[in-house]
mmCIF file of C-alpha atoms and ligand atoms in Angstrom:
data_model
loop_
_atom_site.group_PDB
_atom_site.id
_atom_site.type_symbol
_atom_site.label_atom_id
_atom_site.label_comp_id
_atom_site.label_asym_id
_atom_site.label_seq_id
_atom_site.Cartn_x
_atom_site.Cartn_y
_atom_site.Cartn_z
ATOM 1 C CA UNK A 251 -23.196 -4.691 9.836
ATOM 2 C CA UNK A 252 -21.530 -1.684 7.638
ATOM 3 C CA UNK A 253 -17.625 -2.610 7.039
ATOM 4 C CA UNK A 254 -15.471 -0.573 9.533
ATOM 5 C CA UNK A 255 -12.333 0.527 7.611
ATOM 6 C CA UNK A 256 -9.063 2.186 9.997
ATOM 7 C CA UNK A 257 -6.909 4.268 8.012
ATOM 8 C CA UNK A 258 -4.440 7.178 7.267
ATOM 9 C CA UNK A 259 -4.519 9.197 4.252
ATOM 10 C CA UNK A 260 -1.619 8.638 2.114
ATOM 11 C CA UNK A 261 0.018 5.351 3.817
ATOM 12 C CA UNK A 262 0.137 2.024 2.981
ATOM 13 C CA UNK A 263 -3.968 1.838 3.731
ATOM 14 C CA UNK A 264 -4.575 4.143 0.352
ATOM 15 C CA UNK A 265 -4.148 0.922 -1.587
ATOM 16 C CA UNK A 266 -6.979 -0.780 0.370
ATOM 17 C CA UNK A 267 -8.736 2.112 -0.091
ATOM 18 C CA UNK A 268 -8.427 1.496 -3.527
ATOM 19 C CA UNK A 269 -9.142 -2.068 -3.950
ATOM 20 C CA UNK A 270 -12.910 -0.996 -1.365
ATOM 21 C CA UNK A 271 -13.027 1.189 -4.512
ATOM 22 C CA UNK A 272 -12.785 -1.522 -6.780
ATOM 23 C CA UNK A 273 -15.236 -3.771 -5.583
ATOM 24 C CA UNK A 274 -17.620 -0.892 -4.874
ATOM 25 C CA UNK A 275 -17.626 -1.249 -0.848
ATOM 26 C CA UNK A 276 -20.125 0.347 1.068
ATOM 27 C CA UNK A 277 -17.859 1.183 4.770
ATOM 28 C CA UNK A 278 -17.354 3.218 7.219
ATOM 29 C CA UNK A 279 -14.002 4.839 7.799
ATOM 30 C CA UNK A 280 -12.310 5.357 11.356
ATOM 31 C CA UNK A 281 -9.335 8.216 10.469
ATOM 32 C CA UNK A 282 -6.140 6.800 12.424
ATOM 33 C CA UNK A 283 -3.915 9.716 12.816
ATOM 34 C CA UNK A 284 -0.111 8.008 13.553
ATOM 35 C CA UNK A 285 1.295 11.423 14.214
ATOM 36 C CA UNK A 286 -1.131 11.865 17.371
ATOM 37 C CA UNK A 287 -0.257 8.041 18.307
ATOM 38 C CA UNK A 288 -3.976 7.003 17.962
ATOM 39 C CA UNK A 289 -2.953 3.329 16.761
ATOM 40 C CA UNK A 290 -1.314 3.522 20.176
ATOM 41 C CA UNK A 291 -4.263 3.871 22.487
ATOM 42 C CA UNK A 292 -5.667 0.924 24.444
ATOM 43 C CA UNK A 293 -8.857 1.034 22.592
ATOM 44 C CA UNK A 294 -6.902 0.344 18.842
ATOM 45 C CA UNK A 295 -4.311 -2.017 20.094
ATOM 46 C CA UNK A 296 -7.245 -4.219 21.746
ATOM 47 C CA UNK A 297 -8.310 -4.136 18.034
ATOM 48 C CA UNK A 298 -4.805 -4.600 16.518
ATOM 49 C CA UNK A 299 -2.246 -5.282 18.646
ATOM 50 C CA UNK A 300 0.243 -4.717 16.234
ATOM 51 C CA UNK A 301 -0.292 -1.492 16.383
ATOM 52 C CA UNK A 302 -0.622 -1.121 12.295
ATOM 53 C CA UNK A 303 -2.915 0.470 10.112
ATOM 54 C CA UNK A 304 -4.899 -0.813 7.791
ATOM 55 C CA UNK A 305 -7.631 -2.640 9.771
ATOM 56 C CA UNK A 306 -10.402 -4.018 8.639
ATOM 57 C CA UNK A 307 -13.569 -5.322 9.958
ATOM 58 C CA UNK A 308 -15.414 -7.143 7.385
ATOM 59 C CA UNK A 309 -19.623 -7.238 7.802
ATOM 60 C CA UNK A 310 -19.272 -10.659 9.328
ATOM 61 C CA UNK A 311 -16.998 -8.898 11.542
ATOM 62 C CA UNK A 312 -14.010 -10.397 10.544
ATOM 63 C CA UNK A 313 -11.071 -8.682 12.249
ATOM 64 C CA UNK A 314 -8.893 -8.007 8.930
ATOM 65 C CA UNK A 315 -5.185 -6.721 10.248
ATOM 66 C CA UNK A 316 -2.822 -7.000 7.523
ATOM 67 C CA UNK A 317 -2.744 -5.338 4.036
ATOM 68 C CA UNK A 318 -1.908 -8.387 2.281
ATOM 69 C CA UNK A 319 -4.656 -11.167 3.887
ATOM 70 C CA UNK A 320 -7.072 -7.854 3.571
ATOM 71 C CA UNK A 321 -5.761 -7.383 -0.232
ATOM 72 C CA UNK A 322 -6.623 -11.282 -0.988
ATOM 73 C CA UNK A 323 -10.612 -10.883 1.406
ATOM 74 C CA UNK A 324 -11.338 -8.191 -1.074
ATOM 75 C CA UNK A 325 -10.412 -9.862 -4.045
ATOM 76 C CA UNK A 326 -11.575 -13.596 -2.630
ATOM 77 C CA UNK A 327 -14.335 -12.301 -1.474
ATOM 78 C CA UNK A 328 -15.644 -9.892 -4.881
ATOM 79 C CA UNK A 329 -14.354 -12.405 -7.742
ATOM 80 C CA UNK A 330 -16.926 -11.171 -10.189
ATOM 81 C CA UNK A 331 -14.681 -7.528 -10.183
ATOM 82 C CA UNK A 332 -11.443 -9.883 -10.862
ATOM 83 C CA UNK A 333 -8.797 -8.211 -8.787
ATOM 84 C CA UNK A 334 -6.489 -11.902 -9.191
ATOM 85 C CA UNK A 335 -5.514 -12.849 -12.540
ATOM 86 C CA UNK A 336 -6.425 -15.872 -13.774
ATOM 87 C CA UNK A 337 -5.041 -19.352 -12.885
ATOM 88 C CA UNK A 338 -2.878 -20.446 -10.278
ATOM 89 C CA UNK A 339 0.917 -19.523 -11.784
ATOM 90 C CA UNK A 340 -0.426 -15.937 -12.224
ATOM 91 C CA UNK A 341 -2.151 -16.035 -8.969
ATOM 92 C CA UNK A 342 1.094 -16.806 -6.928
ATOM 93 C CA UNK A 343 2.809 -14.290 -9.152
ATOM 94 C CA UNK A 344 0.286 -11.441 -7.595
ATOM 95 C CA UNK A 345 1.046 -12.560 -4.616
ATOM 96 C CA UNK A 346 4.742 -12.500 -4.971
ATOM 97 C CA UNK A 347 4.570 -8.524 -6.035
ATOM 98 C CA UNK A 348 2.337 -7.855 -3.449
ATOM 99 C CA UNK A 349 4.607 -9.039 -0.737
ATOM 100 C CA UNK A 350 7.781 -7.823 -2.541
ATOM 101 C CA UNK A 351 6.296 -4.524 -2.517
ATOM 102 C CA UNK A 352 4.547 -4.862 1.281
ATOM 103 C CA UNK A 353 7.594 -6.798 2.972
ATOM 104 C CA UNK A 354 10.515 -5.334 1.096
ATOM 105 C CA UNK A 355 10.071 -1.957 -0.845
ATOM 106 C CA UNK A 356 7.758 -0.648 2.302
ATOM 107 C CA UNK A 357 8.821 -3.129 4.923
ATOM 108 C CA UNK A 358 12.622 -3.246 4.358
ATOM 109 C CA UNK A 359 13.011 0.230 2.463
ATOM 110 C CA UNK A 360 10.712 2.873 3.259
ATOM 111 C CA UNK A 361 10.485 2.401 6.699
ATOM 112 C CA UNK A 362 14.028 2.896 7.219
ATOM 113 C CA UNK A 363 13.457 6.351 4.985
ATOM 114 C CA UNK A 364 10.283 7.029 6.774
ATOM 115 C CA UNK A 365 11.613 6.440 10.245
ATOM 116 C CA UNK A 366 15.110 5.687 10.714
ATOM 117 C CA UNK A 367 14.681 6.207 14.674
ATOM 118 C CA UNK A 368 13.808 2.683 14.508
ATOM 119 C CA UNK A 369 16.794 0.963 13.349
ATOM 120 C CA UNK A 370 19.141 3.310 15.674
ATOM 121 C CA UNK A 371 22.058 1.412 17.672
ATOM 122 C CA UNK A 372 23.735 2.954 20.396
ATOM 123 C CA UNK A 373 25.703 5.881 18.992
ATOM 124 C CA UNK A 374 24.151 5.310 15.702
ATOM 125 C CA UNK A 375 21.263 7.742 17.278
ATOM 126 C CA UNK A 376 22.457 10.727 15.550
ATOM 127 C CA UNK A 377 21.626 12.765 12.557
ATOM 128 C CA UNK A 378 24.544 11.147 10.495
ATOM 129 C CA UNK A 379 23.252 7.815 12.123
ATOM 130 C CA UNK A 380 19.148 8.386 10.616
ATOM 131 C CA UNK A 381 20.894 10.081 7.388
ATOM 132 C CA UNK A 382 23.024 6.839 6.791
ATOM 133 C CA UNK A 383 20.063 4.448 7.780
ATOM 134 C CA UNK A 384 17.432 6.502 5.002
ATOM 135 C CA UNK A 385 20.515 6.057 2.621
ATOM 136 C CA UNK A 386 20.054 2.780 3.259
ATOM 137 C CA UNK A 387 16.550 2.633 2.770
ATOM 138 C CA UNK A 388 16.874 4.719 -0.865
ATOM 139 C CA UNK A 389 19.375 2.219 -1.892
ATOM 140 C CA UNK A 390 16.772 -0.862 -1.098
ATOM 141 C CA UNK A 391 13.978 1.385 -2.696
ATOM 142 C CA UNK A 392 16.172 2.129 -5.702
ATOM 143 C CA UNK A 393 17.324 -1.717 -6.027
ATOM 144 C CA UNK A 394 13.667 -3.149 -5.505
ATOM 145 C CA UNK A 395 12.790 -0.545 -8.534
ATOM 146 C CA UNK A 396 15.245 -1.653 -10.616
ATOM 147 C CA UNK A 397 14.676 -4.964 -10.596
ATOM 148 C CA UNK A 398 10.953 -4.436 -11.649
ATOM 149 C CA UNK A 399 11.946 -2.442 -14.616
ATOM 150 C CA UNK A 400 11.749 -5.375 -17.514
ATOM 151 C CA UNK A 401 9.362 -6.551 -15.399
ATOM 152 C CA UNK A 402 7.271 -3.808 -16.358
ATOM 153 C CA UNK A 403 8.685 -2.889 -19.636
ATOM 154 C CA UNK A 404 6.001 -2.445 -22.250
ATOM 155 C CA UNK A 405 3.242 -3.110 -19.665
ATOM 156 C CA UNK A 406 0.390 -1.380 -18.538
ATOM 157 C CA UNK A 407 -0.638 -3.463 -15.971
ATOM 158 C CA UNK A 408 1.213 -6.564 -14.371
ATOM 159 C CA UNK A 409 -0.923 -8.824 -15.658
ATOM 160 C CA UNK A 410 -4.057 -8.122 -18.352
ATOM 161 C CA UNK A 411 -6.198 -6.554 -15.973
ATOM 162 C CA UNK A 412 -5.801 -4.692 -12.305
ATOM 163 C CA UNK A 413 -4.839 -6.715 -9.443
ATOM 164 C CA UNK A 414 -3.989 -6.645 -5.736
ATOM 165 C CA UNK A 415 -0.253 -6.984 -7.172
ATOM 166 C CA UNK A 416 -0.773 -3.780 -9.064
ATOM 167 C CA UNK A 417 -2.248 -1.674 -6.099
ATOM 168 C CA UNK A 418 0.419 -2.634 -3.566
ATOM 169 C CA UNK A 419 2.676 -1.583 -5.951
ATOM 170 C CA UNK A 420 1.316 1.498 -6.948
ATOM 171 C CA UNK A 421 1.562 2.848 -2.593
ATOM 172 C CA UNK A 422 5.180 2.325 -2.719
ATOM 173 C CA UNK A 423 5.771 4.149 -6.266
ATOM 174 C CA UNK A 424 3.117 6.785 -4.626
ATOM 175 C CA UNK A 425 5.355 7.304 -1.660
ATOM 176 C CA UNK A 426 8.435 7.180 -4.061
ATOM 177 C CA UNK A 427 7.005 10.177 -5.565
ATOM 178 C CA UNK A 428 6.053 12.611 -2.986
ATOM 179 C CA UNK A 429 9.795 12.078 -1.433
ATOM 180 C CA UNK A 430 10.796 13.219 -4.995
ATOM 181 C CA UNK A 431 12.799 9.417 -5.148
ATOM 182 C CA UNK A 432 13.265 8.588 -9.232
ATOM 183 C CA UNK A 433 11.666 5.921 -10.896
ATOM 184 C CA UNK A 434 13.237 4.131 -13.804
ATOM 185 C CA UNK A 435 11.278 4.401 -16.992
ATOM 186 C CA UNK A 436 9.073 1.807 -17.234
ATOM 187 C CA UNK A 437 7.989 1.942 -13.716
ATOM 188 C CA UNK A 438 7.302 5.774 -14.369
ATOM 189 C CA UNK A 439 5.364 4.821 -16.965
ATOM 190 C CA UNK A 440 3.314 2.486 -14.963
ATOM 191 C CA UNK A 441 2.431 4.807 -12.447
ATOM 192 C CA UNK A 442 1.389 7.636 -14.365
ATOM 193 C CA UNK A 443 -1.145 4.918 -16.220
ATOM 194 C CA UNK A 444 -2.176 3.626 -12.810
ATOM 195 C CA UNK A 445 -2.947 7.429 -11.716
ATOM 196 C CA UNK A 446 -5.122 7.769 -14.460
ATOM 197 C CA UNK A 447 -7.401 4.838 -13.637
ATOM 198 C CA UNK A 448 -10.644 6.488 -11.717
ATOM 199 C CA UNK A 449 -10.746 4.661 -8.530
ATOM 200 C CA UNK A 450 -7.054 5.887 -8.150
ATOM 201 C CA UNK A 451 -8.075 9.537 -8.781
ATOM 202 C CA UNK A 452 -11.299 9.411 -6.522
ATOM 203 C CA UNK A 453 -9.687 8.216 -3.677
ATOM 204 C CA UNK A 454 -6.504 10.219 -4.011
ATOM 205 C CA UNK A 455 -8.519 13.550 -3.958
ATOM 206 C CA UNK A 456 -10.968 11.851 -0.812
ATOM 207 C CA UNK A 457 -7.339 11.486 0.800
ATOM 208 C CA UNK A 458 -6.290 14.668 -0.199
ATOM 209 C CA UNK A 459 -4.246 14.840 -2.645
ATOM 210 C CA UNK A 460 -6.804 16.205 -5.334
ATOM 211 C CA UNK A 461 -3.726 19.002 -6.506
ATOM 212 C CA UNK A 462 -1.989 16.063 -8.258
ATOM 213 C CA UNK A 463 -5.251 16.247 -11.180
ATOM 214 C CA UNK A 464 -5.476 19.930 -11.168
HETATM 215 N N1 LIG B 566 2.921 -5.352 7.584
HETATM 216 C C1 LIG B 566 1.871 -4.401 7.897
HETATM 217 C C2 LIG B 566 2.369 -3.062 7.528
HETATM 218 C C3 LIG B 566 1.435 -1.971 7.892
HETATM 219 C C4 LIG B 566 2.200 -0.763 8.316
HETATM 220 O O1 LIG B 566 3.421 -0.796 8.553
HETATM 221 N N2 LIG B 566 1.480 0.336 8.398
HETATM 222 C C5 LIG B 566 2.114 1.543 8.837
HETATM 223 C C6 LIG B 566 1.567 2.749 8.085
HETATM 224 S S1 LIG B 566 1.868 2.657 6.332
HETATM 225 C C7 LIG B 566 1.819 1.735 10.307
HETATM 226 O O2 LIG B 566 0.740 1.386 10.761
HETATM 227 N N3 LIG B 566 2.759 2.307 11.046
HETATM 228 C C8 LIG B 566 2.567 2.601 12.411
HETATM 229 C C9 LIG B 566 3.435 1.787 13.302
HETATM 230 O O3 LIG B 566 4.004 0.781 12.847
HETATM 231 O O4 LIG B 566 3.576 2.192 14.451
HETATM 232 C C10 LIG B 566 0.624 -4.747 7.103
HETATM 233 O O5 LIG B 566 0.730 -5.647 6.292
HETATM 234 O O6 LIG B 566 -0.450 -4.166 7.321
#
């Protein structure tokens, strides 16, 4: 069976789109458009009840729902294209970036930019309310940045060659960078080498967003 792959062009599923990329996947992909409320429809939450994109179904038709357990099939599941690094420590450190960057700089920070409607309290429903929330959101975004900087001082990768760690990271500075949010130096830096690397480019211009390269 040919991998099914449910996504949305320039969310959180580019990054598995990347890492498919990587490992030089052959799937099929299912468009999800959020706007239109398709991961909404009985027919996708029978398949994720949670409602989320990415999905996943793997050839054994494993039902892959998260972008972190789906970040860790790929790699698991390809080891001769060495998305982990090597050994343990370095292992749980990937892991640690990834879910710093899935659970807090998307989960914590840019959903609250993204859509503020969601944290809303009675009479916080407002304009000012959603402005103050996204402020909020910035400010973990901004924070969550800043705290990676001497992380990735002087680095091109996070560890000496590409990893799960570095393509969850590289969504959130994506995202950062179409809502026109600064990044520090050395997280700039990072990016623009990550944007450079050819399964980045390839599936940013299948996504469409081929008028960053031109
Ligand atoms: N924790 C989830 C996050 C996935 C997620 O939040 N995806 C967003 C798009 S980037 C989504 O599906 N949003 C639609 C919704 O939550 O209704 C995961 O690990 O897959």
């Amino acid at each position: 069976m040919t991998m099914k792959f449910y996504m949305t062009p320039g969310s959180c599923s580019t990054a598995i789109h990347i890492l498919l990329e990587e490992v030089e996947a052959i799937f099929e992909v299912h468009l999800v458009d959020l706007m239109a409320g398709d991961n909404k429809t009985p027919e996708y939450l029978q398949l994720n009840p949670k409602g989320t994109i990415p999905v996943l179904i793997t050839d054994d038709n494993l039902v892959l729902t998260d972008f972190q357990p789906m970040a860790w099939w790929i790699a698991r599941q390809n080891p001769k294209k060495a998305l982990l690094p090597t050994g343990i420590a370095d292992e749980c450190r990937a892991l640690g970036w990834m879910s710093y960057a899935v659970n807090t700089i998307h989960g914590q920070g840019f959903t609250r930019i993204f859509t503020p409607d969601r944290y809303s309290l009675p009479g916080l429903d407002n304009g000012a309310g959603h402005d103050a929330i996204k402020q909020q959101g910035e400010e973990i975004v901004a924070n969550a940045f800043a705290l990676l900087e001497p992380v990735l001082a002087g680095r091109e990768l996070l560890f000496d060659r590409f990893s799960i760690a570095d393509a969850a990271l590289f969504y959130v500075m994506f995202w950062a960078d179409r809502i026109n949010q600064p990044l520090p130096e050395s997280c700039k830096r990072y990016y623009q080498t990550l944007l450079t690397r050819p399964t980045v480019r390839q599936v940013l211009s299948e996504e469409g967003y081929g008028a960053m390269f031109r």
